[in-house]
CSV table of N, CA, C and O in Angstrom, one decimal:
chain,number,residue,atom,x,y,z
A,4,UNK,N,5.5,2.3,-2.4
A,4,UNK,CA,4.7,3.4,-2.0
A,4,UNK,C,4.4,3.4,-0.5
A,4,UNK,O,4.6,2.3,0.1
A,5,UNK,N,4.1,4.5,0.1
A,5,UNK,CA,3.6,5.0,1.1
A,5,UNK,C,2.2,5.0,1.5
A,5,UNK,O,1.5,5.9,1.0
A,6,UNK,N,1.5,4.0,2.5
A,6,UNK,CA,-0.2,4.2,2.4
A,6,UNK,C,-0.3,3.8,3.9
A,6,UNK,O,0.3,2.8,4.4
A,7,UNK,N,-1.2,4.7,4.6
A,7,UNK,CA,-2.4,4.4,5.8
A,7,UNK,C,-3.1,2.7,5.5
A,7,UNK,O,-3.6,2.5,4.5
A,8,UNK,N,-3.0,1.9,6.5
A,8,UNK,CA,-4.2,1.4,7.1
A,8,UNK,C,-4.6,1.1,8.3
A,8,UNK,O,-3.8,0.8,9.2
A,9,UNK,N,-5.9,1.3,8.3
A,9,UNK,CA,-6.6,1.3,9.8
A,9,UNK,C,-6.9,-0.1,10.0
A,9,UNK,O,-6.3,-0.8,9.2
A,10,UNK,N,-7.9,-0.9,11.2
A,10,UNK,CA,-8.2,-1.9,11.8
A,10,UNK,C,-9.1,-2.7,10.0
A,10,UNK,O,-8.6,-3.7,9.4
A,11,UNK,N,-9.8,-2.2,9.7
A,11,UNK,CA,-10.7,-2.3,8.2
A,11,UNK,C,-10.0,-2.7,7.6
A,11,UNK,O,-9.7,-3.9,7.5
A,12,UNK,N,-9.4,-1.5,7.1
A,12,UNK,CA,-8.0,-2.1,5.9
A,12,UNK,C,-7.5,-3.1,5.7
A,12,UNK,O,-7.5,-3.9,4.7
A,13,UNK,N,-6.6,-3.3,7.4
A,13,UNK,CA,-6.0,-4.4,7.2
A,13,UNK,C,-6.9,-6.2,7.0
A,13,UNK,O,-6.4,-7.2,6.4
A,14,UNK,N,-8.0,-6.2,7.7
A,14,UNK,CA,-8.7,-7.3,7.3
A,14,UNK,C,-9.5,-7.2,6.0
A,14,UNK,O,-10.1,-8.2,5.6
A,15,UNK,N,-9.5,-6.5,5.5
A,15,UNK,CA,-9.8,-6.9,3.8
A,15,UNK,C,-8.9,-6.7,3.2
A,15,UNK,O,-9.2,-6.5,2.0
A,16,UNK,N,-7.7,-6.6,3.6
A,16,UNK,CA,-6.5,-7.3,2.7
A,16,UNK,C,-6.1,-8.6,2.9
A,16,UNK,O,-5.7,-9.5,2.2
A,17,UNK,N,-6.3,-8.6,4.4
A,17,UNK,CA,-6.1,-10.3,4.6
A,17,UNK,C,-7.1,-10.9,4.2
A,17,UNK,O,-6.9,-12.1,4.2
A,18,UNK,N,-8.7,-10.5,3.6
A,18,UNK,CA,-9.4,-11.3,3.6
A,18,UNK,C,-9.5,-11.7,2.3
A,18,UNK,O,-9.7,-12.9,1.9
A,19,UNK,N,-9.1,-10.1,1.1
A,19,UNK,CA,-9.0,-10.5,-0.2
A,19,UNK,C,-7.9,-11.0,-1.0
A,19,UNK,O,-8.1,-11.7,-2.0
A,20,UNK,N,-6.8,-10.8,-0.5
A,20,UNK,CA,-5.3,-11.0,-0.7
A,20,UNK,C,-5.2,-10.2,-1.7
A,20,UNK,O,-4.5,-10.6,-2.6
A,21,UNK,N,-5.9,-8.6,-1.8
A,21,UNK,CA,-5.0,-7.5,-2.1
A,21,UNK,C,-5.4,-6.4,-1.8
A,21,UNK,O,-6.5,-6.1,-1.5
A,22,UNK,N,-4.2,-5.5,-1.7
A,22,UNK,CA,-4.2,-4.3,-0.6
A,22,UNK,C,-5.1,-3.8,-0.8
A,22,UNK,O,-5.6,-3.8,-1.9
A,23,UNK,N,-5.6,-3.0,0.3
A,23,UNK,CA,-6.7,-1.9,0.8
A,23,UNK,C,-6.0,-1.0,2.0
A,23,UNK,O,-5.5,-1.4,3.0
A,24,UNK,N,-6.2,0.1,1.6
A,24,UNK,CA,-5.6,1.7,2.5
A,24,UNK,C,-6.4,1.9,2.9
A,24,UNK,O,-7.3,1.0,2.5
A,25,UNK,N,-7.0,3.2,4.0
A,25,UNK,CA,-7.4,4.3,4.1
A,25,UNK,C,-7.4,5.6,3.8
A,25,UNK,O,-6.3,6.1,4.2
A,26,UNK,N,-7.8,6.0,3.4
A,26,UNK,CA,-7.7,7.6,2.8
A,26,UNK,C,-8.2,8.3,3.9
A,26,UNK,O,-9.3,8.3,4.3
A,27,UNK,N,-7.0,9.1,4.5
A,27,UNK,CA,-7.3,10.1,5.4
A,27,UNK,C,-7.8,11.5,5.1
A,27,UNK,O,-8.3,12.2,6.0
A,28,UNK,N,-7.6,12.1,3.8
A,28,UNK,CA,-8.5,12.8,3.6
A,28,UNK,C,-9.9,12.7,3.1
A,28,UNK,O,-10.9,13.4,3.2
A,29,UNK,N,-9.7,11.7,2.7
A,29,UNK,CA,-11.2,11.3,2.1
A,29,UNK,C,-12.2,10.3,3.3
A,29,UNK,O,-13.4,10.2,3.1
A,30,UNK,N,-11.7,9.7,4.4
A,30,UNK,CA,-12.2,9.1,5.5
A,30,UNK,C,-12.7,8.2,4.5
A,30,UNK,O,-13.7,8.4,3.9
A,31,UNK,N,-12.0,7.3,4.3
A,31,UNK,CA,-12.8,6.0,3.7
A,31,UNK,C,-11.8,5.1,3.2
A,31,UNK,O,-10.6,5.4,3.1
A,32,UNK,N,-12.2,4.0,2.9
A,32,UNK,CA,-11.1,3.0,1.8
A,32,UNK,C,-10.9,3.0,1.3
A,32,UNK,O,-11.9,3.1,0.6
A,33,UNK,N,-10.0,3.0,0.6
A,33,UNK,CA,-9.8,2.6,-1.1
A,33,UNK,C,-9.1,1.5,-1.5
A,33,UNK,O,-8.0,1.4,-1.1
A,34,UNK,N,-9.7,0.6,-2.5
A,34,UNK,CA,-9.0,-0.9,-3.3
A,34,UNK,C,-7.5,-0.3,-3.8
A,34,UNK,O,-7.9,0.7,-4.5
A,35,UNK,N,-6.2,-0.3,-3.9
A,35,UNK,CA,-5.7,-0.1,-4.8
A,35,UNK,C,-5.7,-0.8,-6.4
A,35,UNK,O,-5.0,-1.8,-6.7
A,36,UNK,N,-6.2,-0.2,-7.1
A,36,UNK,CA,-6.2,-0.4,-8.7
A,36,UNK,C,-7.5,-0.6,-8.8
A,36,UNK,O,-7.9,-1.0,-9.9
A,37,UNK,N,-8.4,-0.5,-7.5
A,37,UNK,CA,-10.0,-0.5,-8.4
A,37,UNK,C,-10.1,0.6,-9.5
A,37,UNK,O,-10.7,0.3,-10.6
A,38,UNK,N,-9.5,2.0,-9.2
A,38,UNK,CA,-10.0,2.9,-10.7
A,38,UNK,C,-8.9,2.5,-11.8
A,38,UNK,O,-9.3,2.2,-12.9
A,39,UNK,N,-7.5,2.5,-11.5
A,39,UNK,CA,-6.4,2.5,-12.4
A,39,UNK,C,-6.1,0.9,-13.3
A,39,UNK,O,-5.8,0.6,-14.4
A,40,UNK,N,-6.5,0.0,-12.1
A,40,UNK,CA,-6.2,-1.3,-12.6
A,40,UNK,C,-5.1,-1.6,-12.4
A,40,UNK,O,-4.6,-2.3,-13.2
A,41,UNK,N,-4.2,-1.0,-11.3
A,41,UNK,CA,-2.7,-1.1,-11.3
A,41,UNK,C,-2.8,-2.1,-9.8
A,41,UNK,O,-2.2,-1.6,-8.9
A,42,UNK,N,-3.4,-3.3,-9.6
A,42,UNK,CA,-3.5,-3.9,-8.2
A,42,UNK,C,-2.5,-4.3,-7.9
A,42,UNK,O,-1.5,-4.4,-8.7
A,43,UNK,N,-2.4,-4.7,-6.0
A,43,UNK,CA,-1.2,-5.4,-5.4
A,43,UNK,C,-2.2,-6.5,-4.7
A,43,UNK,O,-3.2,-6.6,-3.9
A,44,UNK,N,-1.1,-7.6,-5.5
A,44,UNK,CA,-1.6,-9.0,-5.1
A,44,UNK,C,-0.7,-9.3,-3.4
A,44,UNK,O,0.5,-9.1,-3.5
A,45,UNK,N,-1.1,-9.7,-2.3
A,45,UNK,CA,-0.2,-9.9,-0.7
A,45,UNK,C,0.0,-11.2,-1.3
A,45,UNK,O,-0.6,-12.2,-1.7
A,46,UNK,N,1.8,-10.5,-1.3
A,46,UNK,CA,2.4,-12.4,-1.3
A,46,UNK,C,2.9,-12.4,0.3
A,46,UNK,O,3.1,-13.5,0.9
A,47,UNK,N,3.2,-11.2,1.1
A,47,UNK,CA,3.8,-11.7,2.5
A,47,UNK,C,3.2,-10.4,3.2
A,47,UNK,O,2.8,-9.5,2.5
A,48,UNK,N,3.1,-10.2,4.4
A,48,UNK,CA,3.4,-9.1,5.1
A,48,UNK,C,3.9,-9.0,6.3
A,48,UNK,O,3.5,-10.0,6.9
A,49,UNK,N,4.7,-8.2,7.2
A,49,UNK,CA,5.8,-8.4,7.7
A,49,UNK,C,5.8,-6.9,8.5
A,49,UNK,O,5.8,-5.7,8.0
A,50,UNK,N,5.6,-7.4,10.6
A,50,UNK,CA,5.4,-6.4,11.5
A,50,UNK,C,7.0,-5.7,11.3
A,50,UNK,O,8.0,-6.2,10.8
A,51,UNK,N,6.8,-4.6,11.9
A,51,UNK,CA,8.3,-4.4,12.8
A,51,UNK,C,8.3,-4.0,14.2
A,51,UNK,O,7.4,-3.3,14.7
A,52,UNK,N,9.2,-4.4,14.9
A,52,UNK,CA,9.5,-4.7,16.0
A,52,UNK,C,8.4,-4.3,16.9
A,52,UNK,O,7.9,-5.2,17.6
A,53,UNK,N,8.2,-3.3,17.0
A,53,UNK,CA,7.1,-2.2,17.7
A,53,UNK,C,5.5,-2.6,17.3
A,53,UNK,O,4.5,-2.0,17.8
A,54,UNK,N,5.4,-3.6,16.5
A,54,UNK,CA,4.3,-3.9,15.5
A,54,UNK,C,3.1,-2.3,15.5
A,54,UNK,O,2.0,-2.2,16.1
A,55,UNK,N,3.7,-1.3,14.6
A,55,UNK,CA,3.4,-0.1,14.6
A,55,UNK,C,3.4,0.4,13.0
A,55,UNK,O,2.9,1.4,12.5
A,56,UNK,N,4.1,-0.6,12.4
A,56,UNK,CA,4.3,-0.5,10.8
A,56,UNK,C,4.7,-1.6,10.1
A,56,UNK,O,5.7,-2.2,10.4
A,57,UNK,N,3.7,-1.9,8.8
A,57,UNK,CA,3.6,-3.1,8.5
A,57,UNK,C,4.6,-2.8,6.8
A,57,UNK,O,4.7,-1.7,6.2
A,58,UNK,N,5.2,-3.9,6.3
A,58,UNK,CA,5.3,-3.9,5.1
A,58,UNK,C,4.8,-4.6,4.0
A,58,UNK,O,5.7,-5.4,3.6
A,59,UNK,N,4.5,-4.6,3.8
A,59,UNK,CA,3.7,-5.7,2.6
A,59,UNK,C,4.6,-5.7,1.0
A,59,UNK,O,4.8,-4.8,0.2
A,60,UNK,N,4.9,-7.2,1.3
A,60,UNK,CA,5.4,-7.5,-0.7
A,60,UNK,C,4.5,-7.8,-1.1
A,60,UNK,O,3.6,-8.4,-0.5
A,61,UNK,N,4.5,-7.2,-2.4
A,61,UNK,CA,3.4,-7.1,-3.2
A,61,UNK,C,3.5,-7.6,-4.6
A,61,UNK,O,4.5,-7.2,-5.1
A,62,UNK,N,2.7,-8.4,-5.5
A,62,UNK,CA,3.1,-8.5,-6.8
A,62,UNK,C,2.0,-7.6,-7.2
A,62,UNK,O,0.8,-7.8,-7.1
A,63,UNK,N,2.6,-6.1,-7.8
A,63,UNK,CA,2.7,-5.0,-8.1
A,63,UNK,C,2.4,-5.5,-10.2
A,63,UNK,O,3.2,-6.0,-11.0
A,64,UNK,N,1.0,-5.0,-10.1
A,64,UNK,CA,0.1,-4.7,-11.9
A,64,UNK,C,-0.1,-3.5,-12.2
A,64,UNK,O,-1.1,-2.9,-11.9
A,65,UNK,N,1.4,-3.0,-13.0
A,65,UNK,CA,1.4,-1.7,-13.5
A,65,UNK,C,2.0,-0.9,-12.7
A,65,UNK,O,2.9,-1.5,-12.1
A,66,UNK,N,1.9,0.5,-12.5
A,66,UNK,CA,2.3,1.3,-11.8
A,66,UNK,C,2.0,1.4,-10.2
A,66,UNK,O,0.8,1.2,-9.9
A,67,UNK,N,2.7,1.7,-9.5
A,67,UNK,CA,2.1,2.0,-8.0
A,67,UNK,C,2.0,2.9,-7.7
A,67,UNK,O,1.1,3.2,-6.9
A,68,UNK,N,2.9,4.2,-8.4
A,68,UNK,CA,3.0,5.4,-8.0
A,68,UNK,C,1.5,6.2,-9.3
A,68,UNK,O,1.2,5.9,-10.4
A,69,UNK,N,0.7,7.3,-8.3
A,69,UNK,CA,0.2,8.3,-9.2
A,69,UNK,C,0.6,9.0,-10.3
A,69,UNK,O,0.0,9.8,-11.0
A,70,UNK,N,2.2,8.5,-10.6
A,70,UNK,CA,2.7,9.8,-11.5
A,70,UNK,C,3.0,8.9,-12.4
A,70,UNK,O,3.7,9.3,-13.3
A,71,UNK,N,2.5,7.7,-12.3
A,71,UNK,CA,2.8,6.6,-13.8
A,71,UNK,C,4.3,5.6,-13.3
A,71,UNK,O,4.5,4.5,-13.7
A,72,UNK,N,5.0,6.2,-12.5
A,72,UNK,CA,5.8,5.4,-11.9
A,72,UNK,C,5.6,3.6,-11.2
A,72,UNK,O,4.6,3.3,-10.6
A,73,UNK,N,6.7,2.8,-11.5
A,73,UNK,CA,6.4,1.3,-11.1
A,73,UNK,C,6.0,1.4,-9.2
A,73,UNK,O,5.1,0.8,-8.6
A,74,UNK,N,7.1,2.4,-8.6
A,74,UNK,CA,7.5,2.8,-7.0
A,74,UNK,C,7.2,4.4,-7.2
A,74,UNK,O,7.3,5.1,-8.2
A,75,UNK,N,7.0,4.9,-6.2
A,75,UNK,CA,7.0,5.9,-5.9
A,75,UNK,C,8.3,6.7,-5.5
A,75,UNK,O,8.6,7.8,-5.8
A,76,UNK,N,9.0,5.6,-4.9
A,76,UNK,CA,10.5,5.8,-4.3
A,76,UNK,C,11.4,5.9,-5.5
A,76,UNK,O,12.0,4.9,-5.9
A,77,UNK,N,11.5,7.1,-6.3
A,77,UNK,CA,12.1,7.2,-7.6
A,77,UNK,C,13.7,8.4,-7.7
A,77,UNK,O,14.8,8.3,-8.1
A,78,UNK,N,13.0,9.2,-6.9
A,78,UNK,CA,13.7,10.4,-6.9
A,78,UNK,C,14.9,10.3,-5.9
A,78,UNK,O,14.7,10.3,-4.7
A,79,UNK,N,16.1,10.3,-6.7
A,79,UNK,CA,17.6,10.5,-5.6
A,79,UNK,C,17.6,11.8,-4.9
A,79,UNK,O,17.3,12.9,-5.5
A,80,UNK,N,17.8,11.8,-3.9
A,80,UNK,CA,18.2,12.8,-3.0
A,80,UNK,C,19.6,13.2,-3.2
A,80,UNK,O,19.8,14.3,-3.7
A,81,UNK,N,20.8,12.2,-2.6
A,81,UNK,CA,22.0,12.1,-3.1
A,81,UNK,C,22.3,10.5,-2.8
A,81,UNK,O,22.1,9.5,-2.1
A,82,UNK,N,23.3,11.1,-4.0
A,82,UNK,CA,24.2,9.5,-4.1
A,82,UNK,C,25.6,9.3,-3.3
A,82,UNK,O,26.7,9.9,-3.4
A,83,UNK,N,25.3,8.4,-2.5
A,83,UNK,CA,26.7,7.9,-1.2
A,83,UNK,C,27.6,7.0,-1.8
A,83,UNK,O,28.6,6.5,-1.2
C-alpha cells in the first residue's frame, strides 16, 4: 500500500512497532487496523537514497488494501 507520514507518524511507529500514517484529508493520524483489525507489525524500515521515502516491511493481519485486498498493488497494467 501507499500511505503519508509526517514527523508524528513516524515516531509512533517507531515507538509502537506498528504503523501509523497521516491522513491528509482528514489532518490527523490514523493506527492502521485500529477500525478494521487488519494491523502492520515494523519488522524493518528502509530510507532511500534521498532519505525522502521510506519503505517499511510489514507483517501484514489481514488485508491492507480498502477493497478487501492482501496489497493494494493488484491490478496489471500490462504484462512484459
Amino acid at each position: 500500500m501507499l500511505a503519508y507520514m509526517n514527523r508524528e507518524s513516524l515516531q509512533k511507529t517507531l515507538e509502537t512497532g506498528f504503523t501509523w500514517f497521516y491522513s491528509r484529508s482528514r489532518q490527523e493520524l490514523w493506527n492502521k487496523g485500529a477500525t478494521s483489525g487488519h494491523f502492520q507489525k515494523v519488522i524493518e524500515i528502509f530510507s532511500d537514497c534521498d532519505d525522502d521515502t521510506l519503505l517499511l516491511l510489514v507483517e501484514q493481519t489481514g488485508a491492507a488494501c480498502h477493497t478487501g485486498n492482501h496489497s493494494c498493488f493488484y491490478t496489471k497494467i500490462k504484462k512484459i
